[in-house]
mmCIF file with all atom_site columns, C-alpha atoms in Angstrom:
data_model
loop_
_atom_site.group_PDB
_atom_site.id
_atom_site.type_symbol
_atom_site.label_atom_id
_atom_site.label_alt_id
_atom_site.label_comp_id
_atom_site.label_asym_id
_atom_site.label_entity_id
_atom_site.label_seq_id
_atom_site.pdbx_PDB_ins_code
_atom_site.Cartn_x
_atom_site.Cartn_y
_atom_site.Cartn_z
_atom_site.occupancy
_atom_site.B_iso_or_equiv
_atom_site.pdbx_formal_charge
_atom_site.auth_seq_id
_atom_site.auth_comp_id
_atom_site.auth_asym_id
_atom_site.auth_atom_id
_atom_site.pdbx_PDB_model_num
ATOM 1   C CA . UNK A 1 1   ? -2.979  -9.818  -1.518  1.00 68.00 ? 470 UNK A CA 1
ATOM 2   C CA . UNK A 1 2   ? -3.026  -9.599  -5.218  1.00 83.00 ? 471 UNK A CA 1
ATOM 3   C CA . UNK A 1 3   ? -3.677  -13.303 -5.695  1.00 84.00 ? 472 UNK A CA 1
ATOM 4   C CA . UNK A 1 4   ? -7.187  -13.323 -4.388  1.00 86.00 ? 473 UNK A CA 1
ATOM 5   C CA . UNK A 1 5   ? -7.992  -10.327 -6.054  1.00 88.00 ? 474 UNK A CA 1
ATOM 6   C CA . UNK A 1 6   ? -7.143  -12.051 -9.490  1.00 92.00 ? 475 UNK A CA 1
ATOM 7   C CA . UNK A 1 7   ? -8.774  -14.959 -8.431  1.00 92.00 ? 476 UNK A CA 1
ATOM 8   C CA . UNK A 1 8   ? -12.187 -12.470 -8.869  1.00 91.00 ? 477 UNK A CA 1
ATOM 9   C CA . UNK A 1 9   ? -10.780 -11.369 -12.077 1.00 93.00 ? 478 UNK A CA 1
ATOM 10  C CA . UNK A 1 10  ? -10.790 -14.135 -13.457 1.00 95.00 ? 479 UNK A CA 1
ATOM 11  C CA . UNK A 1 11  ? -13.832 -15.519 -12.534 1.00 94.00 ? 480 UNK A CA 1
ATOM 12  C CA . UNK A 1 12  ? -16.101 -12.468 -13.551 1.00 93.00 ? 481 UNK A CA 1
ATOM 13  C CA . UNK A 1 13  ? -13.834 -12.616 -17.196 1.00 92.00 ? 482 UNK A CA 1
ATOM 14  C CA . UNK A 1 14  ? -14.922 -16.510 -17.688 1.00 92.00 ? 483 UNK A CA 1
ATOM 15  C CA . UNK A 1 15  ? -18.401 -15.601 -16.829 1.00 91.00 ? 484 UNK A CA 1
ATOM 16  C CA . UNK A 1 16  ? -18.064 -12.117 -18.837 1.00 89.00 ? 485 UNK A CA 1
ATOM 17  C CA . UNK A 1 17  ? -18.445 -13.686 -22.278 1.00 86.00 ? 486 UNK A CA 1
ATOM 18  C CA . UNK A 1 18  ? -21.900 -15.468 -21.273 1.00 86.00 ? 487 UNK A CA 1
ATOM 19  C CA . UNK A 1 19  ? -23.242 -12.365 -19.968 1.00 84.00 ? 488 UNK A CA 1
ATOM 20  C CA . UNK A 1 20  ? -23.041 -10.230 -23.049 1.00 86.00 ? 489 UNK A CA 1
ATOM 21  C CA . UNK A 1 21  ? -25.306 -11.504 -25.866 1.00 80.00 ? 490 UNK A CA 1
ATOM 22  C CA . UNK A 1 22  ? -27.591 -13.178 -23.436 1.00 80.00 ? 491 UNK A CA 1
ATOM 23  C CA . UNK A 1 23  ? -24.828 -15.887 -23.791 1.00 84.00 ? 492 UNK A CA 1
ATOM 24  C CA . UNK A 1 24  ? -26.623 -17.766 -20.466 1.00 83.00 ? 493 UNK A CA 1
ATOM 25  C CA . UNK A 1 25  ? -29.382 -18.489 -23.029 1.00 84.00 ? 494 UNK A CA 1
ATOM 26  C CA . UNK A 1 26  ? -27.687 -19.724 -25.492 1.00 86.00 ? 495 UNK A CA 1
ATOM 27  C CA . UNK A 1 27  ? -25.287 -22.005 -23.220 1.00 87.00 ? 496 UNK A CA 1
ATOM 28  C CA . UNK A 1 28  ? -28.014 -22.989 -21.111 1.00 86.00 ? 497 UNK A CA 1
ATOM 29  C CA . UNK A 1 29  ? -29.972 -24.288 -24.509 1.00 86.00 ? 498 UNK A CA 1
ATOM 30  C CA . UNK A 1 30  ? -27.424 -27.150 -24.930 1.00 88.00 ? 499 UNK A CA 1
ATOM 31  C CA . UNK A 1 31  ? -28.126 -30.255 -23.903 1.00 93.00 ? 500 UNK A CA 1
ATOM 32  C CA . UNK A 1 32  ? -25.877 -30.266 -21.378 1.00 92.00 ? 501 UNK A CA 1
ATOM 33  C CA . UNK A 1 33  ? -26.250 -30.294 -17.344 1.00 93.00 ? 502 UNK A CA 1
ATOM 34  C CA . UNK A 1 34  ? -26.202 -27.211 -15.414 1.00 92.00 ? 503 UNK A CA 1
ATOM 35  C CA . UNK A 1 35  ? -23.371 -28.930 -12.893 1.00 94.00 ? 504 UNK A CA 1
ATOM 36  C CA . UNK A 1 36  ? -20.879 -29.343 -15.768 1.00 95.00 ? 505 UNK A CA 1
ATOM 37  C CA . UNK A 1 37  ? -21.272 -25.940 -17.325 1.00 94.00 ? 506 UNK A CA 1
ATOM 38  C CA . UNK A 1 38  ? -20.700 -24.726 -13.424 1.00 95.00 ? 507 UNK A CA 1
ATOM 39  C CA . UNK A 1 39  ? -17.648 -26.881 -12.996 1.00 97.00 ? 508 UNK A CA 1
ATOM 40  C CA . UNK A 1 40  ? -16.332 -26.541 -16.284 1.00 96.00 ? 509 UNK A CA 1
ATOM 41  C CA . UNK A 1 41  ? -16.126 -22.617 -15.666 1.00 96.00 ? 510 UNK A CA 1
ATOM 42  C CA . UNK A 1 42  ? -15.098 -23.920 -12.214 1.00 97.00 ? 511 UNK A CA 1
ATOM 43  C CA . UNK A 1 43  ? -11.928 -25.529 -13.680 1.00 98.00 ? 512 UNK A CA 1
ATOM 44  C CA . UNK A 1 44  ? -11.088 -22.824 -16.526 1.00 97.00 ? 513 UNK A CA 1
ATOM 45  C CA . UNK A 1 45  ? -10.828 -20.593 -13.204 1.00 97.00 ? 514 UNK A CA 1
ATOM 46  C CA . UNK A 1 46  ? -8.735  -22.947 -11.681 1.00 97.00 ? 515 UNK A CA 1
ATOM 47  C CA . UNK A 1 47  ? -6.700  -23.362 -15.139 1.00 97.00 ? 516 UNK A CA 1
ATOM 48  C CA . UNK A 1 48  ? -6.092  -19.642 -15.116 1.00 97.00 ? 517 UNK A CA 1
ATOM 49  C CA . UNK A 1 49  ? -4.570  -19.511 -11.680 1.00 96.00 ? 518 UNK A CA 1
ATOM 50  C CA . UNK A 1 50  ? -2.312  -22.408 -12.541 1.00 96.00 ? 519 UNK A CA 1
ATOM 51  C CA . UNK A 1 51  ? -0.930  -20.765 -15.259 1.00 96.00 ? 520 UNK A CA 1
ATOM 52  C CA . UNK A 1 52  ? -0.619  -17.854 -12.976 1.00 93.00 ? 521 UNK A CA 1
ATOM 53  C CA . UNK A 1 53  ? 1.300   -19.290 -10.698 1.00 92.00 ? 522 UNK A CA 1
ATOM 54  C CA . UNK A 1 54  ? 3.612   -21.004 -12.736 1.00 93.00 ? 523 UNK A CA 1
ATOM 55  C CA . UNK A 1 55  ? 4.293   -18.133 -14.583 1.00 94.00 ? 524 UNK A CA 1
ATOM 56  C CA . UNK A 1 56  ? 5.181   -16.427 -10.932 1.00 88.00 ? 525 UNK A CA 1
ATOM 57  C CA . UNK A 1 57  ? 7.738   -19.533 -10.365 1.00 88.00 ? 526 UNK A CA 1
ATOM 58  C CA . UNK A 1 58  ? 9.523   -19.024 -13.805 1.00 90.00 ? 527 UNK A CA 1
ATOM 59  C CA . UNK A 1 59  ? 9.867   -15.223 -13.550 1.00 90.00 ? 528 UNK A CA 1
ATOM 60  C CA . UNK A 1 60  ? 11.389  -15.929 -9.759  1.00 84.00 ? 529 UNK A CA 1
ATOM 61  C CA . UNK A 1 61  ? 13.488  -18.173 -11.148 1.00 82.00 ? 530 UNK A CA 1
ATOM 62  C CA . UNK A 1 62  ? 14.632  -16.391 -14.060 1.00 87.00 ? 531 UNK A CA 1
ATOM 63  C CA . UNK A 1 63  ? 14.925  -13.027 -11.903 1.00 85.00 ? 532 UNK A CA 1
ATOM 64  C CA . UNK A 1 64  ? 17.260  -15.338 -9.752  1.00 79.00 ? 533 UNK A CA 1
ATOM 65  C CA . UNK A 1 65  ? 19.587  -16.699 -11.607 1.00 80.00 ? 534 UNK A CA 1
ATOM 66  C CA . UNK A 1 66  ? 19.599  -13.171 -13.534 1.00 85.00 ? 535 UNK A CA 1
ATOM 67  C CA . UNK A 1 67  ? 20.891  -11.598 -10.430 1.00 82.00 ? 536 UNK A CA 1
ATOM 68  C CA . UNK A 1 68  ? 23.328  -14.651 -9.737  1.00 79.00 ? 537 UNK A CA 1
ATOM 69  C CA . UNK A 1 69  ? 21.949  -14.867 -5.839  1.00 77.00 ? 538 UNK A CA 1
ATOM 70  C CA . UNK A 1 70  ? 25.134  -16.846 -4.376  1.00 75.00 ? 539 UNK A CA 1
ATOM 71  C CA . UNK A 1 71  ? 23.096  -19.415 -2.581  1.00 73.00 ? 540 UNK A CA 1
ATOM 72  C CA . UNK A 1 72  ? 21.273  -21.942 -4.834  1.00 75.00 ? 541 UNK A CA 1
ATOM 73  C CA . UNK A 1 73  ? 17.619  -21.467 -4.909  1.00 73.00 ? 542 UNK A CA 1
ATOM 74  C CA . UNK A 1 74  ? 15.667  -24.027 -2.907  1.00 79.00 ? 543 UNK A CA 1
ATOM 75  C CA . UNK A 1 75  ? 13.683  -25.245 -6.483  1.00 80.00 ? 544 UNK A CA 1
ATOM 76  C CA . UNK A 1 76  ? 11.732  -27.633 -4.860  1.00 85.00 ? 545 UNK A CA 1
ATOM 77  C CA . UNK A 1 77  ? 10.979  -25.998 -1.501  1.00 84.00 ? 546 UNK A CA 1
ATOM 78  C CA . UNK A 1 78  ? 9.391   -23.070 -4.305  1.00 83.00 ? 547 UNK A CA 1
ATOM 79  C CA . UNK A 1 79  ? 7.860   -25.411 -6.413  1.00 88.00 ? 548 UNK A CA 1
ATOM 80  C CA . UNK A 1 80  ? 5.331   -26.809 -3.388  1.00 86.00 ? 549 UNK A CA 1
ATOM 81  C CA . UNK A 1 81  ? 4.862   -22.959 -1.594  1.00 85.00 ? 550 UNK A CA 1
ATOM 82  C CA . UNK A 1 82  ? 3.664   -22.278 -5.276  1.00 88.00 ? 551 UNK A CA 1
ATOM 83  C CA . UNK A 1 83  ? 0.888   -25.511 -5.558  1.00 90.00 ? 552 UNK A CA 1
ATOM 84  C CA . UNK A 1 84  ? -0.099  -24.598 -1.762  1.00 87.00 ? 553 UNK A CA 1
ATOM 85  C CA . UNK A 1 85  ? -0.776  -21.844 -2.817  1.00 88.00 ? 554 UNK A CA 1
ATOM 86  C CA . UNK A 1 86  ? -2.574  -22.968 -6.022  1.00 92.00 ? 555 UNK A CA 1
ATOM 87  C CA . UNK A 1 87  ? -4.704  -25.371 -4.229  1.00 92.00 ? 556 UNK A CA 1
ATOM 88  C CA . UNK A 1 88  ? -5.668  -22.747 -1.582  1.00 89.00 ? 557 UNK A CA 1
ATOM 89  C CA . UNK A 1 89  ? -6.993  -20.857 -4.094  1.00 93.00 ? 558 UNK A CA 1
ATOM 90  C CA . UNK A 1 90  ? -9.858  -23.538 -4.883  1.00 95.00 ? 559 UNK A CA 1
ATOM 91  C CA . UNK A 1 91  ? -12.566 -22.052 -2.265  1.00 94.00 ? 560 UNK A CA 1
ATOM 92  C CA . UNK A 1 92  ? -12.070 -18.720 -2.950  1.00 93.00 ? 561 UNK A CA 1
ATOM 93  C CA . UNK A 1 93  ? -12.678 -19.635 -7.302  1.00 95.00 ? 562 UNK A CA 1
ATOM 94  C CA . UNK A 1 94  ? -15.899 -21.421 -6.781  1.00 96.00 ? 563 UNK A CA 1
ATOM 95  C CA . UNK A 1 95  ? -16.664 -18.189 -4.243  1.00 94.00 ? 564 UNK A CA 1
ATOM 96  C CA . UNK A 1 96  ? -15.938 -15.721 -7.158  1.00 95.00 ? 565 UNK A CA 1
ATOM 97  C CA . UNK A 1 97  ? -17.620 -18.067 -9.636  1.00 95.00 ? 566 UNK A CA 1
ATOM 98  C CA . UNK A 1 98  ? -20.952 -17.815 -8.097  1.00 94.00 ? 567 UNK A CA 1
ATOM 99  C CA . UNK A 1 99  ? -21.104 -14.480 -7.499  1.00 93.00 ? 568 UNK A CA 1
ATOM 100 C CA . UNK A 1 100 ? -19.444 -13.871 -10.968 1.00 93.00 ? 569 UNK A CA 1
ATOM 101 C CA . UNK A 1 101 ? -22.078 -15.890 -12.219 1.00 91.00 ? 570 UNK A CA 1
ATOM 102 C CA . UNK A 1 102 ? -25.400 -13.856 -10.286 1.00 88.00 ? 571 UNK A CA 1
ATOM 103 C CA . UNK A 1 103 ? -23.804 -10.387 -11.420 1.00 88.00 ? 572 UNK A CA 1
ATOM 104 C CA . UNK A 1 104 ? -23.772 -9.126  -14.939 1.00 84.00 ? 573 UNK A CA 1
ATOM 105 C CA . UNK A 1 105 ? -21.405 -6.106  -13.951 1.00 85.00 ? 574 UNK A CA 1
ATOM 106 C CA . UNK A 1 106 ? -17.795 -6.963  -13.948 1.00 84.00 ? 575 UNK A CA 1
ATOM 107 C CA . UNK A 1 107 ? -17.346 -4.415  -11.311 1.00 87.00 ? 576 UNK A CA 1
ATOM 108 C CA . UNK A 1 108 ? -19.532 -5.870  -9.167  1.00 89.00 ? 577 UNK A CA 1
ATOM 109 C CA . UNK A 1 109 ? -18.241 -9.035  -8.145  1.00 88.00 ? 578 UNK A CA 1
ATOM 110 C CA . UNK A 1 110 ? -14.512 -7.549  -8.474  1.00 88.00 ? 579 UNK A CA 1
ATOM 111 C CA . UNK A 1 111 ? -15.691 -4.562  -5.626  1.00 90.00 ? 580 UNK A CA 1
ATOM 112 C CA . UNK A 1 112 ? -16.725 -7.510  -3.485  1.00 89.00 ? 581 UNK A CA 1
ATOM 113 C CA . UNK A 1 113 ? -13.881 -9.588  -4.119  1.00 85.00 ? 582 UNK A CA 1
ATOM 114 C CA . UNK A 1 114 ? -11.443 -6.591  -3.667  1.00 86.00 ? 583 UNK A CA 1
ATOM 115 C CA . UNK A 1 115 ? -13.734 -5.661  -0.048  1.00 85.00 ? 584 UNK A CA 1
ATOM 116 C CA . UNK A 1 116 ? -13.207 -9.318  1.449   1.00 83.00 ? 585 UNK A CA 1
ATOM 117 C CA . UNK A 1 117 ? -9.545  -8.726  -0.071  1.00 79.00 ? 586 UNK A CA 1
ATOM 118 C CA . UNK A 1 118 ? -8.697  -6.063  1.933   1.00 78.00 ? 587 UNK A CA 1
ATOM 119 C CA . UNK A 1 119 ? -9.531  -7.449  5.493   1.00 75.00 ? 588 UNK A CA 1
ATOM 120 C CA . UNK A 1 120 ? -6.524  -10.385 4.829   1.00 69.00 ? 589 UNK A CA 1
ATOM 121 C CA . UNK A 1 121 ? -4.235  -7.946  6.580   1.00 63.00 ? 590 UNK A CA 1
ATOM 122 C CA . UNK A 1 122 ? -6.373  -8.070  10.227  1.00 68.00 ? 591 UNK A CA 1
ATOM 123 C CA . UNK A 1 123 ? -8.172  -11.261 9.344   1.00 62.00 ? 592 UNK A CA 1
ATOM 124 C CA . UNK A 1 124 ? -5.130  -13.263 8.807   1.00 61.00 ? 593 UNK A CA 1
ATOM 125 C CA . UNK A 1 125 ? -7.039  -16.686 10.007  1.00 66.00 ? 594 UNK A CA 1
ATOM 126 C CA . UNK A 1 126 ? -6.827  -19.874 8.456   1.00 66.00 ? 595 UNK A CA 1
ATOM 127 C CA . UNK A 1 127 ? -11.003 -20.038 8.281   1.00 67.00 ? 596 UNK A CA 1
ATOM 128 C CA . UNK A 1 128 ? -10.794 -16.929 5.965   1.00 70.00 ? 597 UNK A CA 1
ATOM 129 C CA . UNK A 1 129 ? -11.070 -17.728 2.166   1.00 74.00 ? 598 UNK A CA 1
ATOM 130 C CA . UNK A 1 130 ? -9.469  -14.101 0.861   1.00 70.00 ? 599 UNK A CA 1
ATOM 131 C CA . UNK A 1 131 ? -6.273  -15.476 3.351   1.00 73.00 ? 600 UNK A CA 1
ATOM 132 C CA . UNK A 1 132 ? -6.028  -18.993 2.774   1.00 72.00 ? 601 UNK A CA 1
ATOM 133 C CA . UNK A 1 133 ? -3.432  -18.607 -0.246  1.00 77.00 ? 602 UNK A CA 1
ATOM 134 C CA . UNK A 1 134 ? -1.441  -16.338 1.566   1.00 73.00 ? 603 UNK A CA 1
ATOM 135 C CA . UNK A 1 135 ? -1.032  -18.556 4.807   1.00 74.00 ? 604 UNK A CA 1
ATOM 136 C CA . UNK A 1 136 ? -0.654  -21.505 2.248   1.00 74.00 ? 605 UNK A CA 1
ATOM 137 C CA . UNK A 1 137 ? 2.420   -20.093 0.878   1.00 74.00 ? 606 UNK A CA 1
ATOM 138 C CA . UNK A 1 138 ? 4.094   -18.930 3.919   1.00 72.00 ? 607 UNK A CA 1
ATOM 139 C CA . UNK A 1 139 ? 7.112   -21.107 4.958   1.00 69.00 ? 608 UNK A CA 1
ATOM 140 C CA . UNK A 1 140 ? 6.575   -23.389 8.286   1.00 66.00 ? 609 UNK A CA 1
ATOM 141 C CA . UNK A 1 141 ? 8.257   -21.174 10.555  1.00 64.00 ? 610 UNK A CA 1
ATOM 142 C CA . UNK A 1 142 ? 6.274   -18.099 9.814   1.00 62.00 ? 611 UNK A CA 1
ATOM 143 C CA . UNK A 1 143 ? 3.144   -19.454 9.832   1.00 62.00 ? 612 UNK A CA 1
ATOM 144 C CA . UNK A 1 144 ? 0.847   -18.974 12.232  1.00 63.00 ? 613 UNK A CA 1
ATOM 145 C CA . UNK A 1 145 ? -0.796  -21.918 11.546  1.00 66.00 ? 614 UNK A CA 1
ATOM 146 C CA . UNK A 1 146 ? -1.427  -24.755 14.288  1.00 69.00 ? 615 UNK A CA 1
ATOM 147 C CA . UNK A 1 147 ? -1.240  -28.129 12.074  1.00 72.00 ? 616 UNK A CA 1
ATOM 148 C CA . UNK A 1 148 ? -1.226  -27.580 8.430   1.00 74.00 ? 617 UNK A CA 1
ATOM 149 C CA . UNK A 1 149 ? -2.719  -30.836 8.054   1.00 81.00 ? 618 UNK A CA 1
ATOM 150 C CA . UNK A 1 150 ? -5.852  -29.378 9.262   1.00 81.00 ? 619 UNK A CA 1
ATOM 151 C CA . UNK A 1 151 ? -5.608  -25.945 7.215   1.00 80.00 ? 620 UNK A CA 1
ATOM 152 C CA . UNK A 1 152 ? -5.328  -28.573 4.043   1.00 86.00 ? 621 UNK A CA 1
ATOM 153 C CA . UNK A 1 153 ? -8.741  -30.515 5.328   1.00 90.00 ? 622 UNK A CA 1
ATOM 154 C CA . UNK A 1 154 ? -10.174 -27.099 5.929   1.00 88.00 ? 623 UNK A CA 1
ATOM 155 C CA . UNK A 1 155 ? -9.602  -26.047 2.549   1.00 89.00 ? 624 UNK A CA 1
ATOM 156 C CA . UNK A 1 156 ? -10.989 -29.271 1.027   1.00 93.00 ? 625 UNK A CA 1
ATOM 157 C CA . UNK A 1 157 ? -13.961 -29.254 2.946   1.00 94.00 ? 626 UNK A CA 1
ATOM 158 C CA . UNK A 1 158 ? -14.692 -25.382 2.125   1.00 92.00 ? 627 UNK A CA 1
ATOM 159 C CA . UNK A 1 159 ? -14.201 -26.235 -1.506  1.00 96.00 ? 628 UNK A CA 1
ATOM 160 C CA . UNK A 1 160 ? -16.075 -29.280 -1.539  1.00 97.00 ? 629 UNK A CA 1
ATOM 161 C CA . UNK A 1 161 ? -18.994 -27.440 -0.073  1.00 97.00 ? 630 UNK A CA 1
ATOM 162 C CA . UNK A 1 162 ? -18.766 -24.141 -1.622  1.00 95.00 ? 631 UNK A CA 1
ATOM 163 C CA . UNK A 1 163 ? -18.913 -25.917 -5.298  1.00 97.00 ? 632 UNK A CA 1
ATOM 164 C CA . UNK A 1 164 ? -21.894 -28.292 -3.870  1.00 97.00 ? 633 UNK A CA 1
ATOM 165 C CA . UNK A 1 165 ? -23.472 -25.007 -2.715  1.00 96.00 ? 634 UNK A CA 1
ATOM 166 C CA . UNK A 1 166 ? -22.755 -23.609 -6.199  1.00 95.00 ? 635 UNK A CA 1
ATOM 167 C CA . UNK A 1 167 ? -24.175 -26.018 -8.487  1.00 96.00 ? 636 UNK A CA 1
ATOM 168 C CA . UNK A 1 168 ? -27.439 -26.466 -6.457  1.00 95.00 ? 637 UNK A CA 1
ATOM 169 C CA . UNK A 1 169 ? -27.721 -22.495 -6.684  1.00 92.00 ? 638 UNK A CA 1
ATOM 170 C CA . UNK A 1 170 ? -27.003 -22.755 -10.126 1.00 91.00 ? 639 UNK A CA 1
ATOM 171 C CA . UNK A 1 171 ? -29.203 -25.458 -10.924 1.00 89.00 ? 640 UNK A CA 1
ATOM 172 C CA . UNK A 1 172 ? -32.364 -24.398 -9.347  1.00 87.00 ? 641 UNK A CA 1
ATOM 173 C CA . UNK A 1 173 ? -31.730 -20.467 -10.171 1.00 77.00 ? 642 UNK A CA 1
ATOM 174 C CA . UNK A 1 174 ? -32.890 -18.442 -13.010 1.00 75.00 ? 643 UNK A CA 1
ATOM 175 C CA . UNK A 1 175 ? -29.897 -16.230 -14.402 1.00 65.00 ? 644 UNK A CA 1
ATOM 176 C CA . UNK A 1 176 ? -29.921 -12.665 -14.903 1.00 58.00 ? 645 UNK A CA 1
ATOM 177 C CA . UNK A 1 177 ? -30.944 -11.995 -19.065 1.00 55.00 ? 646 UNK A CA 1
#
């Protein structure tokens, strides 16, 4: 639950820095396209949840092998619950981007983020961004997923359109001064 949640964090923090100053101004100035400032900020998101989640699978490991659990820790097996649940995460950024990007309050898109958050716990359906990561890093047996093949297409589609969606907003849209 806390995973989507600092998915929105993030976002409205890489878009935080543009919106003081009248940064969007200044950025949009360059000569540089709209769709790669949107998927560059896209990407930093993305960075930031990486390095989230690999910080997760050291501390578990370290915690681990502090506490000397008898059995050996399935490395592996942890190592591909954490990039499911990475990759999961990919809709949900470019959701928090945009609105991150429309809102000049950080509270704002955070209250909305932490809203759709809280439903995860009834909600719990693969079409749900806010509980995609969760069911993504769930082991096969407690899933309640029918083919995970087709939760992995779902997410790629959702991302694939929610980041077409986003540049064309982005590009056509004035930004908040």
């Amino acid at each position: 639950m806390i995973y989507p949640i600092l998915t929105g964090v993030f976002a409205a923090l890489i878009c935080r820095s543009e919106h003081i100053g009248n940064g969007w101004k200044q950025i949009l100035a360059l000569p540089v396209k709209r769709s790669t400032i949107f998927l560059s900020k896209l990407f930093m998101v993305i960075l930031l949840l990486a390095g989230t989640q690999t910080l997760l699978l050291i501390f578990f490991l370290l915690l681990g092998s502090l506490f000397q659990i008898p059995s050996p820790l399935p490395f592996l097996e942890i190592l591909v619950f954490t990039g499911k649940g990475l990759y999961a995460t990919f809709p949900l950024a470019a959701i928090q981007l945009i609105i991150s990007i429309y809102y000049r309050s950080f509270g704002v898109p955070l209250a909305i983020n932490i809203a759709f958050t809280l439903p995860v716990l009834t909600v719990y359906g693969q079409y749900y961004p806010w509980a995609q990561p969760a069911l993504a890093m769930s082991p096969a047996d407690e899933t309640p997923l029918d083919s995970l093949l087709r939760f992995y297409i779902l997410i790629s589609v959702l991302f694939i359109m929610i980041t077409y969606i986003g540049i064309k907003v982005f590009e056509k849209r004035d930004l908040p001064s």
